Amino acid sequence: MSVRIGLTVAGETSPIEKLAVNTIRTLCMDAVQAANSGHPGSPMGMAPTAYVLWQRFLRFDPDDPIWPNRDRFVLSAGHASMLLYSLLHLTGVKAVNRKYERLGELSVPLEEIKRFRQLGSKTPGHPEYRWTSGVETSTGPLGQGLANSVGMAVASRWLASRYNTPDFTLFDYDVYALCGDGCMMEGISNEAASLAGHWELSKLCWIYDSNQITIEGHTSLAYSDDVATRFMGYGWNVTRVGDANDLEMVERALKVFKETRDRPTLIIVDSHIAWGAPNKQDTSAAHGEPLGEEEIRLTKRNYGWPEDAKFLVPDGVYQHFRDGMGKRGHELREAWFKRFDEYKKKSPDLADQLTRMQRRELPEGWDCELPTFAPDAKGLGTRESSGKVLNAFAKNVPWVIGGAADLAPSTKTRLAFDGAGDFEAGSYGGRNFHFGIREHAMAAILNGLSVSKVRPYGSTFLVFSDYLRPALRLSALMEIPTIYIFTHDSIGVGEDGPTHQPVEHLASLRAIPGLITLRPADAAEVVEAWKFIMQRQHEPVALILSRQALPTLDRMKYASAEGVARGAYVLADATGGNPQVLLLATGSEVSLAIDGYEKLKAEGIRARVVSMPSWEVFEYHCKHNPSYRETVLPSRVTARVSIEQASTLGWSCYVGMDGATIGMQTFGASAPLKALLTKYGFTPDAVVAAAKDQIRKASTR
Ligand SMILES: Cc1ncc(C[n+]2csc(CCOP(=O)(O)OP(=O)(O)O)c2C)c(N)n1
Ligand SMILES: [Mg+2]
């Protein structure tokens, strides 16, 4: 086949390269047209850049897309998903299943490109982690991928620092992220870039598709940043490719990245959206809709492509990718595994850690040093007990790493044992991270760490979970076990007032599918909560902790905290197990429920206290043990009271439409906690009154 104009190249470009680039372009155009939905413009503009990166640089073995030392490619501009799918297809990336087993079949066969955006296809609208092998992280919400890539680049450094030995370099992978104007505008990318610069993450390269077009039109509508200067200010190395079609210029820029050892690199690529489309190039019309049959024909004519051919992969193109990226990746992977075999012999302990980490398994005896807490009426904040528990097991799980958005002294998340250290520029083995006041980037970086198979946690006040919610949502969507520690979990914060008192946050976190929220009641429940969390392989958890001290309950008198693993359990029961009223509570309100229970008991009223640290875990447990719900919440007992210092949204599910909910209907206020508890009705007397009222009403139902 003859190629008339494939690329306006300055240097010599072989016909097969032009053919390969235009195959990427035309697959994208055809798939979007067939789906009658999608984003053709950016893939058409960036195909040459992506081609050079994949074919000439990326160290990626298509036969093993989860090889630990592979370079990562993140498509932060997730709407350009067809670009990634085309690359996965043309390079022959193979599928792995959920158990990390290699299946031998293509991750994205041509039929799946033809089924772009259809139900159940491997080519959903935006790239989805754990669904399409070779997709390193789910992207689409702009900016997230960029911040994820920082997490991956952190992991590259951290793993190198911890696991490379003088004889063996196991980790030295690079992380590339491709982004557009949208990613650049989003706040999260600014936070993430700032951290990447601060940490001097030289293994990180962002490639900016500067086509100056977004949905509403030219970027000048809303954007006049001098991006290069901005990134230089962050401490990045900035380089520019003045013509996205110039393969050699792209190569030179990537070489500059490879040679830069002390800072991350931003490559600004001046590109044209929908390059080659005679009527749509450089217009926002090419951003998010099919080009149209006629425009596609004209564009293909421009490319020297058969005008009516669809989903055409010309002879030689697959082979070309096999000879380039495929061969390079395969050889590197083989050599790596050979090296790893030797490494296993010399450093069996470290090798064992890496193997477990990859499979999300825990070391033997990881929990052997967990503390126990004696009954104590004064007790301690669950943030305090959590800090102790975290330190006790993190010692034995070397890849548990994390930090806070400048709140570690308050969230109690610092790892304080010998050798924990701080992650810093040039000292990359530390386990404590200082994310600064950047909650959103913190969470997305945690996700980048999670997909790199270390076990990360991050912390802030519960009220600021809103600042990172988009990334937390993606943890759940990606089914990765990122751990969020949210302290200062209610009006219990007291004097800091309503700006710092979460109200609606619990309800809104519970609304995220797949996220486990856990709000332990005392130190014993904290221990059990952490045991549960650490065994998660695919679910993120929001651990909700109090600032204020909570009594450590006497577990000889009340039930064992092991019930946490069932999400809800009977903590204190009526004599004979025949309650008149159920008191349901979580976290700091469980001891209040107990106080109410004791008062009721003294009056001869039979109450049951159900501690309910996790709705999600309870639901999951009941699904698999259907009788358990009835054991805990007998349906014949309709007198029910829920007690939680938060929005009552959702509690009717457990107390019924006629049940009582003691919670927050408004924002809180600034005052000492005692005054707030009285003002908002969190007193034993209020619990007793509600319980009696419920019993009375139930008798008339
Ligand atoms: C956080 C977020 N906000 C909004 C959107 C919707 N959206 C998708 S693409 C896009 C414009 C992106 O422009 P650019 O990155 O320049 O992509 P291009 O048009 O060049 O392909 C917007 C607003 C989104 N995906 N994520
Ligand atoms: Mg753009």
XYZ file of C-alpha atoms and ligand atoms in Angstrom:
728
model
C 0.000 0.000 0.000
C 1.310 3.440 -0.797
C 1.246 6.196 1.742
C 1.010 9.694 0.393
C 1.068 11.947 3.386
C 1.094 10.275 6.689
C 3.114 12.682 8.686
C 4.727 15.991 8.108
C 8.053 14.903 9.404
C 11.176 16.911 9.526
C 13.471 13.928 9.633
C 13.368 10.671 7.777
C 10.453 8.528 8.742
C 10.044 5.118 7.303
C 6.839 4.234 5.503
C 6.064 1.577 8.067
C 6.215 4.152 10.833
C 3.807 6.391 8.995
C 1.601 3.417 8.427
C 1.705 2.482 12.094
C 0.856 5.978 13.225
C -2.010 6.264 10.793
C -3.305 2.861 11.823
C -3.632 4.204 15.338
C -5.440 7.248 14.024
C -7.827 5.430 11.756
C -8.695 2.763 14.320
C -9.651 5.572 16.678
C -11.746 7.356 14.063
C -13.479 4.162 12.971
C -14.228 2.950 16.482
C -15.724 6.270 17.548
C -17.776 6.392 14.377
C -19.053 2.842 14.856
C -19.991 3.573 18.463
C -21.472 6.869 17.381
C -19.858 8.225 20.501
C -16.391 8.981 21.789
C -13.454 11.326 21.345
C -11.474 11.033 18.131
C -9.623 14.368 18.068
C -6.980 14.024 20.691
C -5.933 10.485 19.666
C -5.512 11.689 16.077
C -3.334 14.572 17.220
C -1.255 12.587 19.641
C -0.872 9.322 17.745
C 2.695 10.138 16.612
C 3.833 11.041 20.123
C 2.247 7.949 21.611
C 3.771 5.883 18.839
C 7.304 7.095 19.553
C 6.884 6.565 23.254
C 5.542 3.042 22.958
C 7.595 1.845 20.078
C 10.933 3.368 20.957
C 10.949 3.838 24.727
C 8.349 2.011 26.757
C 9.782 -1.012 28.545
C 6.680 -3.118 28.501
C 6.262 -6.765 27.626
C 2.928 -7.287 25.886
C 2.973 -10.911 27.018
C 3.086 -9.924 30.669
C 1.378 -6.612 31.337
C 1.854 -6.947 35.095
C 5.590 -7.535 35.127
C 6.614 -5.497 38.206
C 9.398 -3.439 36.633
C 7.496 -2.429 33.497
C 7.341 1.226 32.595
C 3.921 2.646 33.274
C 1.842 4.524 30.743
C -1.089 6.475 32.144
C -3.646 8.029 29.837
C -4.735 10.831 32.099
C -6.882 12.276 29.322
C -9.133 9.264 29.698
C -11.596 10.454 27.086
C -8.905 9.668 24.520
C -9.340 6.009 25.484
C -9.302 4.792 21.892
C -5.692 5.878 21.677
C -4.834 3.472 24.472
C -7.015 0.680 23.141
C -5.406 1.004 19.712
C -1.973 0.769 21.252
C -2.915 -2.209 23.405
C -4.339 -3.892 20.352
C -1.543 -3.157 17.915
C 1.205 -4.101 20.334
C -0.589 -7.342 21.151
C -0.912 -6.885 24.889
C -2.207 -10.068 26.486
C -4.890 -10.460 29.092
C -4.443 -11.430 32.718
C -7.321 -12.425 34.952
C -8.248 -11.237 38.416
C -5.973 -13.795 39.992
C -3.028 -12.301 38.102
C -2.857 -15.356 35.830
C -1.773 -14.819 32.254
C -4.401 -16.006 29.839
C -2.510 -15.912 26.566
C -5.308 -14.168 24.708
C -5.297 -10.579 23.550
C -6.442 -7.981 26.012
C -8.032 -5.955 23.222
C -8.740 -7.990 20.088
C -9.912 -6.164 16.986
C -13.497 -7.268 17.643
C -13.377 -5.373 20.909
C -12.202 -2.231 19.120
C -15.238 -2.661 16.905
C -17.358 -2.939 20.063
C -15.987 0.291 21.511
C -18.241 1.585 24.297
C -20.682 -1.325 24.075
C -22.010 -3.212 27.069
C -19.439 -5.620 28.459
C -16.761 -4.784 25.902
C -13.095 -4.565 26.864
C -13.159 -1.066 25.415
C -15.395 0.972 27.710
C -15.780 4.719 27.230
C -12.912 5.505 29.563
C -10.068 3.143 30.515
C -10.939 0.924 33.448
C -8.342 -0.659 35.705
C -8.827 -4.379 36.420
C -11.123 -4.652 33.437
C -8.803 -4.230 30.474
C -5.317 -5.645 30.965
C -2.657 -3.072 30.227
C -4.748 -0.245 31.629
C -2.674 0.924 34.588
C -5.347 3.017 36.271
C -8.893 4.155 35.592
C -8.999 7.605 34.083
C -11.612 10.002 32.836
C -12.068 12.411 35.720
C -9.434 14.799 34.463
C -6.243 15.216 36.431
C -6.603 12.002 38.418
C -4.308 10.031 36.139
C -1.589 12.638 36.483
C -1.722 12.408 40.247
C -1.846 8.603 40.066
C 1.315 8.739 37.987
C 3.054 10.607 40.793
C 2.114 7.743 43.120
C 3.536 5.261 40.630
C 6.761 7.254 40.323
C 6.993 7.392 44.106
C 6.585 3.618 44.153
C 9.346 3.220 41.564
C 11.701 5.114 43.842
C 10.487 3.552 47.064
C 10.740 0.015 45.746
C 14.195 0.737 44.360
C 15.332 2.121 47.646
C 13.970 -0.787 49.665
C 14.539 -3.747 47.358
C 17.416 -3.000 45.000
C 20.708 -4.332 46.312
C 24.240 -3.530 45.200
C 24.106 -6.636 43.003
C 20.568 -6.389 41.737
C 18.612 -3.528 40.272
C 15.080 -4.803 40.428
C 13.267 -1.512 40.157
C 14.062 1.389 37.891
C 10.903 1.826 35.920
C 9.734 5.081 34.382
C 6.246 6.488 34.542
C 4.723 8.373 31.633
C 1.421 10.182 31.722
C -0.328 11.708 28.752
C -2.598 14.609 29.542
C -4.527 17.364 27.871
C -5.543 20.921 28.576
C -8.242 19.693 30.925
C -5.829 17.769 33.145
C -3.553 20.792 33.241
C -6.345 23.070 34.403
C -7.594 20.831 37.195
C -6.402 21.699 40.688
C -5.333 18.166 41.441
C -2.621 18.186 38.787
C -1.200 21.357 40.305
C -1.041 19.745 43.731
C 0.488 16.605 42.297
C 3.035 18.466 40.173
C 4.063 20.499 43.155
C 4.766 17.336 45.148
C 6.512 15.607 42.260
C 8.813 18.597 41.900
C 9.444 18.726 45.619
C 10.300 15.045 45.683
C 12.482 15.373 42.556
C 10.798 12.410 40.926
C 13.029 12.076 37.915
C 11.356 8.841 36.828
C 8.232 10.796 36.012
C 7.402 12.238 32.617
C 4.197 14.082 31.778
C 3.403 14.608 28.140
C 1.052 17.500 27.576
C -1.146 17.423 24.494
C -1.310 21.174 24.075
C -3.884 21.359 21.319
C -5.478 24.434 22.882
C -8.940 22.994 22.440
C -11.386 21.844 25.068
C -15.118 21.204 24.875
C -16.319 24.781 24.786
C -13.763 25.926 22.227
C -10.298 27.453 22.311
C -8.527 27.289 25.656
C -8.183 31.077 25.577
C -11.767 31.148 26.817
C -10.586 30.158 30.254
C -6.851 29.566 30.312
C -3.879 31.795 29.958
C -1.332 30.078 32.155
C 2.227 30.016 31.055
C 2.459 26.294 31.672
C 6.195 26.049 31.069
C 6.968 28.741 33.597
C 4.540 27.230 36.053
C 6.245 23.874 35.915
C 9.696 25.382 36.079
C 8.450 27.011 39.231
C 7.515 23.595 40.572
C 11.059 22.450 39.952
C 10.379 20.464 36.808
C 12.433 20.092 33.722
C 10.350 21.502 30.863
C 10.853 20.800 27.207
C 8.772 21.438 24.149
C 7.919 19.598 20.970
C 6.849 22.236 18.497
C 5.289 19.777 16.075
C 3.447 16.733 17.323
C 4.012 15.054 13.974
C 7.761 15.228 14.153
C 8.755 11.817 15.425
C 12.390 12.725 15.834
C 11.585 15.810 17.854
C 9.417 13.683 20.119
C 12.244 11.210 20.453
C 14.670 13.952 21.407
C 12.328 15.232 24.086
C 11.943 11.756 25.546
C 15.716 11.359 25.528
C 15.990 14.559 27.521
C 13.622 13.011 30.033
C 15.679 9.829 30.223
C 18.828 11.831 30.830
C 17.350 14.027 33.531
C 18.252 12.660 36.931
C 17.160 15.273 39.399
C 13.624 16.338 38.541
C 10.476 15.289 36.740
C 10.024 16.234 33.105
C 7.138 17.926 31.347
C 7.042 17.651 27.581
C 4.712 20.223 26.087
C 3.617 18.988 22.699
C 2.098 21.534 20.345
C -0.469 19.459 18.580
C -3.575 19.735 16.461
C -6.771 18.109 17.560
C -8.079 15.841 14.784
C -4.957 16.386 12.729
C -5.650 15.786 9.070
C -9.431 16.182 9.197
C -10.044 18.905 6.646
C -13.082 20.468 8.310
C -12.649 19.523 11.934
C -8.957 19.889 12.706
C -8.327 22.498 15.422
C -11.991 22.694 16.345
C -13.807 21.610 19.446
C -16.184 19.699 17.165
C -13.481 17.045 17.003
C -13.250 16.695 20.773
C -16.161 14.529 21.719
C -18.170 13.335 18.781
C -17.619 11.159 15.729
C -16.107 12.921 12.754
C -18.896 11.727 10.467
C -18.618 9.318 7.541
C -17.801 11.976 4.975
C -15.168 13.713 7.096
C -13.588 10.354 7.825
C -13.347 9.636 4.127
C -11.698 12.985 3.490
C -9.310 12.494 6.366
C -8.333 9.052 5.189
C -7.725 10.483 1.752
C -5.415 12.997 3.389
C -3.544 10.209 5.126
C -3.234 8.292 1.875
C -5.472 5.628 3.328
C -8.060 3.588 1.471
C -11.100 5.789 1.963
C -13.653 3.100 2.513
C -11.564 0.686 4.530
C -12.650 0.355 8.125
C -10.642 -0.956 11.062
C -7.791 -1.585 8.674
C -4.490 -2.803 10.065
C -2.185 -2.887 7.049
C 0.278 -5.697 6.529
C 3.417 -5.309 8.531
C 2.014 -3.095 11.270
C 1.583 -5.787 13.914
C 5.003 -7.158 13.062
C 6.485 -3.691 13.301
C 5.257 -3.325 16.890
C 6.390 -6.855 17.706
C 9.862 -6.027 16.431
C 10.012 -2.805 18.374
C 8.270 -2.537 21.680
C 7.420 -6.240 21.821
C 10.961 -7.499 21.404
C 12.478 -4.936 23.716
C 9.906 -5.551 26.424
C 10.156 -9.294 26.135
C 13.920 -9.303 26.496
C 13.840 -6.952 29.447
C 11.210 -8.985 31.207
C 13.078 -12.235 30.655
C 16.261 -10.702 31.994
C 14.377 -9.319 34.971
C 12.940 -12.660 35.961
C 16.342 -14.277 35.602
C 17.701 -11.596 37.882
C 14.852 -12.128 40.280
C 15.631 -15.843 40.479
C 19.184 -15.020 41.537
C 17.900 -12.386 43.917
C 15.618 -14.946 45.539
C 18.655 -17.027 46.377
C 20.638 -14.151 47.819
C 17.831 -12.263 49.527
C 15.027 -14.733 50.128
C 13.344 -12.548 52.692
C 13.148 -9.516 50.421
C 12.048 -11.673 47.505
C 9.312 -13.167 49.650
C 8.123 -9.688 50.528
C 7.934 -8.734 46.885
C 6.028 -11.855 45.982
C 3.489 -11.330 48.744
C 3.154 -7.690 47.890
C 2.383 -8.492 44.269
C -0.378 -10.835 45.379
C -1.608 -8.542 48.119
C -0.829 -11.128 50.784
C 0.341 -10.410 54.312
C 3.522 -11.726 55.949
C 3.144 -14.546 58.452
C 2.647 -13.244 61.952
C 1.961 -9.703 60.785
C -0.496 -9.221 63.653
C 1.502 -10.864 66.436
C 2.261 -7.612 68.192
C -1.158 -6.028 68.180
C -1.878 -4.351 71.504
C -4.769 -5.110 73.807
C -6.525 -2.414 75.754
C -7.769 -2.829 79.311
C -11.218 -1.563 80.249
C -10.978 2.090 81.091
C -13.860 4.438 81.773
C -11.873 7.432 80.616
C -10.413 5.616 77.653
C -8.702 7.249 74.706
C -9.578 8.693 71.319
C -9.897 6.072 68.630
C -7.319 8.079 66.690
C -4.922 7.363 69.562
C -5.607 3.654 69.756
C -5.478 3.429 65.971
C -2.057 5.059 65.953
C -0.810 2.444 68.390
C -2.293 -0.434 66.416
C -0.965 0.915 63.120
C 2.530 1.143 64.535
C 2.283 -2.340 66.002
C 1.547 -4.114 62.736
C 3.243 -1.785 60.258
C 6.557 -2.919 61.709
C 5.745 -6.381 60.405
C 4.330 -5.352 57.049
C 7.214 -3.426 55.527
C 5.229 -2.172 52.560
C 2.610 -0.375 54.615
C 3.462 3.253 53.935
C 1.556 6.474 54.256
C 1.085 9.806 55.862
C -1.141 12.776 56.193
C -2.064 16.020 54.548
C -0.136 17.957 57.193
C -2.156 16.534 60.060
C -0.155 13.550 61.278
C 0.236 14.950 64.798
C -3.559 15.097 64.970
C -4.464 11.970 63.027
C -1.800 9.949 64.861
C -0.687 8.212 61.731
C 3.041 8.626 61.987
C 5.068 5.436 61.937
C 7.418 6.033 64.806
C 9.392 2.800 65.079
C 13.064 2.513 64.228
C 13.778 2.510 60.543
C 10.414 3.923 59.478
C 11.914 7.219 58.380
C 10.576 9.874 56.054
C 10.132 9.747 52.310
C 12.078 12.708 50.981
C 13.845 13.845 47.848
C 16.983 11.769 47.618
C 15.965 9.559 50.535
C 13.295 7.423 49.023
C 13.037 4.509 51.412
C 11.124 6.320 54.146
C 7.702 5.105 55.130
C 6.247 8.383 56.376
C 4.920 10.721 53.727
C 4.351 14.427 54.093
C 1.746 15.270 51.497
C 1.456 18.860 52.609
C -1.966 20.452 52.529
C -2.978 18.647 49.373
C -5.717 16.160 50.233
C -6.827 15.554 46.680
C -3.385 14.781 45.321
C -2.658 12.730 48.426
C -5.578 10.416 47.740
C -4.802 10.059 44.056
C -1.148 9.424 44.860
C -2.284 6.737 47.290
C -4.197 5.173 44.419
C -1.045 5.270 42.302
C 0.784 3.541 45.134
C -2.001 1.005 45.512
C -1.860 -0.058 41.883
C 1.897 -0.370 42.378
C 1.021 -3.002 44.997
C 2.372 -1.373 48.129
C -0.229 -0.824 50.869
C -0.769 2.885 51.322
C -2.758 4.912 53.787
C -3.498 8.597 54.010
C -5.122 10.678 56.657
C -6.897 13.926 57.282
C -9.917 15.175 59.200
C -13.210 13.595 58.183
C -14.592 16.987 57.269
C -11.882 17.319 54.615
C -12.729 14.006 53.010
C -14.686 16.212 50.633
C -11.376 17.568 49.379
C -10.313 14.149 48.177
C -13.604 12.495 47.407
C -13.084 12.157 43.627
C -9.951 10.086 44.198
C -11.573 8.066 46.945
C -14.412 7.258 44.590
C -11.867 5.964 42.110
C -10.289 3.718 44.760
C -13.676 2.082 45.064
C -14.292 1.960 41.342
C -10.878 0.415 40.757
C -11.352 -2.042 43.616
C -8.022 -1.217 45.191
C -7.361 -1.403 48.931
C -6.361 2.191 49.596
C -6.769 3.041 53.267
C -8.227 6.374 54.339
C -7.950 7.390 57.961
C -10.397 10.147 58.825
C -10.226 11.513 62.330
C -12.095 14.289 64.177
C -15.200 12.534 63.090
C -18.100 14.535 64.531
C -19.235 17.490 66.615
C -16.945 15.802 69.119
C -14.371 18.197 67.680
C -16.017 20.811 69.887
C -14.532 24.288 69.847
C -13.278 24.224 66.274
C -16.907 24.677 65.298
C -19.066 23.803 62.317
C -16.391 24.316 59.665
C -14.537 21.409 61.223
C -17.469 19.279 62.320
C -18.485 16.692 59.762
C -22.212 16.071 59.530
C -23.095 14.705 56.116
C -19.795 12.944 55.473
C -20.590 9.522 56.842
C -23.765 9.300 54.807
C -21.991 10.452 51.691
C -19.149 7.979 52.145
C -21.630 5.173 52.714
C -23.201 6.113 49.392
C -20.043 5.167 47.470
C -20.429 1.626 46.140
C -17.644 -0.672 47.211
C -16.161 1.622 49.837
C -16.119 0.184 53.339
C -16.674 2.702 56.087
C -15.657 1.579 59.559
C -16.358 3.622 62.664
C -15.060 1.719 65.675
C -16.482 2.406 69.122
C -13.443 1.942 71.319
C -9.864 0.736 71.334
C -10.879 -2.928 71.160
C -12.964 -2.287 68.065
C -10.049 -0.367 66.589
C -7.859 -3.463 66.870
C -10.498 -5.570 65.170
C -11.089 -2.913 62.543
C -7.437 -2.918 61.559
C -7.363 -6.721 61.419
C -10.264 -6.544 59.024
C -8.793 -3.724 56.954
C -5.449 -5.388 56.487
C -7.053 -8.466 55.007
C -8.824 -6.517 52.278
C -7.337 -7.081 48.869
C -9.762 -5.207 46.698
C -11.769 -2.807 48.801
C -10.796 0.647 49.962
C -11.669 1.503 53.534
C -12.516 4.750 55.268
C -11.596 4.331 58.917
C -13.518 6.932 60.900
C -11.964 7.899 64.207
C -12.696 10.213 67.076
C -10.596 13.037 68.355
C -12.074 12.870 71.836
C -11.441 10.092 74.351
C -13.916 7.213 74.316
C -14.268 4.710 77.158
C -12.624 1.354 76.558
C -15.520 -0.993 77.197
C -15.278 -3.934 79.561
C -15.441 -6.859 77.191
C -15.987 -9.296 80.025
C -19.230 -7.532 80.703
C -20.098 -6.803 77.080
C -19.544 -8.824 73.925
C -16.174 -9.317 72.267
C -15.125 -6.758 69.694
C -14.525 -9.566 67.218
C -18.032 -8.794 66.024
C -16.509 -5.915 64.062
C -15.691 -8.389 61.302
C -19.437 -8.924 60.900
C -20.096 -5.203 60.575
C -22.656 -5.113 63.388
C -23.022 -7.214 66.505
C -24.939 -7.445 69.738
C -22.761 -5.687 72.255
C -25.084 -5.731 75.236
C -28.311 -7.645 75.405
C -31.447 -7.847 77.454
C -31.456 -10.680 79.929
C -32.794 -13.731 78.192
C -32.087 -12.202 74.802
C -35.571 -10.822 74.528
C -35.239 -7.072 74.040
C -38.083 -4.563 74.001
C -36.008 -1.986 72.189
C -32.884 -1.928 70.013
C -30.282 0.792 70.411
C -28.119 1.008 67.291
C -24.974 3.094 67.362
C -21.557 3.550 65.835
C -18.259 4.953 67.051
C -18.402 7.481 69.846
C -22.144 6.953 70.315
C -21.800 3.306 71.275
C -20.740 4.155 74.826
C -23.660 6.570 74.959
C -25.958 3.745 73.935
C -24.442 1.646 76.697
C -25.125 4.410 79.218
C -28.732 4.529 78.046
C -28.931 0.756 78.196
C -27.724 0.651 81.793
C -30.246 3.300 82.808
C -33.044 1.423 81.095
C -31.918 -1.778 82.735
C -32.038 -0.120 86.153
C -35.654 0.716 85.389
C -36.387 -2.846 84.365
C -36.574 -2.083 80.634
C -35.021 -4.663 78.369
C -32.794 -3.026 75.746
C -30.214 -4.373 73.339
C -27.208 -2.381 72.147
C -26.028 -3.131 68.646
C -22.627 -1.761 67.778
C -22.619 -1.161 64.079
C -19.172 -0.044 62.969
C -19.762 -0.840 59.308
C -23.026 -0.946 57.422
C -21.284 -2.313 54.345
C -19.592 -5.149 56.178
C -22.850 -5.994 57.908
C -24.696 -6.128 54.587
C -21.979 -8.249 53.059
C -21.994 -10.616 56.004
C -25.797 -10.931 55.934
C -25.719 -11.656 52.235
C -23.606 -14.700 52.911
C -25.225 -15.575 56.262
C -28.864 -14.634 55.759
C -29.938 -15.560 59.285
C -27.433 -13.187 60.856
C -29.566 -10.094 60.280
C -32.392 -11.582 62.272
C -29.984 -12.604 65.024
C -28.844 -9.035 65.455
C -31.947 -7.097 64.442
C -34.954 -9.316 65.168
C -37.806 -8.130 62.992
C -40.369 -8.527 65.746
C -38.651 -5.749 67.718
C -39.833 -2.605 65.994
C -38.934 -0.245 68.818
C -35.591 0.996 67.583
C -33.338 3.963 68.121
C -30.246 4.883 66.147
C -27.629 7.134 67.689
C -24.925 8.690 65.578
C -23.432 12.169 65.631
C -24.026 12.633 61.936
C -26.735 13.090 59.354
C -29.466 10.528 59.974
C -29.787 9.852 56.244
C -30.018 6.120 55.719
C -30.713 5.008 59.270
C -34.376 4.339 58.550
C -33.070 1.304 56.724
C -32.221 -0.187 60.131
C -34.659 1.479 62.524
C -37.629 1.471 60.151
C -39.786 4.361 59.074
C -41.234 4.646 62.564
C -37.963 4.223 64.387
C -36.198 7.058 66.192
C -32.981 8.584 64.919
C -30.808 10.624 67.214
C -28.431 12.455 64.936
C -27.593 15.783 63.370
C -30.202 17.694 61.404
C -28.136 20.867 61.093
C -24.520 21.921 61.108
C -22.874 21.940 64.521
C -21.561 24.861 66.516
C -18.426 26.045 68.205
C -18.467 25.216 71.913
C -16.994 22.818 74.436
C -18.181 19.320 73.614
C -20.321 18.966 76.713
C -22.454 21.922 75.719
C -22.815 20.533 72.194
C -23.914 17.126 73.438
C -26.703 18.714 75.421
C -27.670 21.100 72.639
C -27.934 18.334 70.045
C -29.453 15.695 72.311
C -26.623 13.205 72.701
C -27.241 12.403 76.352
C -28.172 9.202 78.162
C -31.457 10.828 79.137
C -32.294 11.579 75.523
C -31.528 7.977 74.612
C -33.713 6.694 77.440
C -36.557 9.009 76.457
C -36.365 7.946 72.811
C -36.262 4.277 73.803
C -39.315 4.583 76.022
C -41.165 6.501 73.364
C -40.352 3.783 70.864
C -41.537 1.035 73.195
C -44.798 2.912 73.741
C -45.340 3.475 70.029
C -44.389 -0.087 69.172
C -47.055 -1.398 71.517
C -49.683 0.499 69.513
C -48.360 -0.500 66.087
C -12.968 16.401 36.349
C -13.583 16.424 34.998
N -14.307 17.495 34.628
C -14.912 17.518 33.426
C -14.821 16.472 32.573
C -15.556 16.480 31.250
N -14.589 16.635 30.158
C -14.124 15.591 29.480
S -12.988 16.003 28.340
C -13.122 17.635 28.714
C -12.297 18.645 28.003
C -10.904 18.257 28.052
O -10.141 19.041 27.246
P -8.707 18.527 26.845
O -8.083 17.896 27.997
O -8.010 19.663 26.241
O -8.992 17.397 25.807
P -9.102 17.544 24.210
O -10.346 18.330 23.928
O -7.909 18.252 23.766
O -9.231 16.152 23.764
C -14.031 17.819 29.741
C -14.390 19.129 30.320
C -14.055 15.370 32.995
N -13.903 14.283 32.247
N -13.438 15.392 34.185
Mg -7.164 20.069 24.503
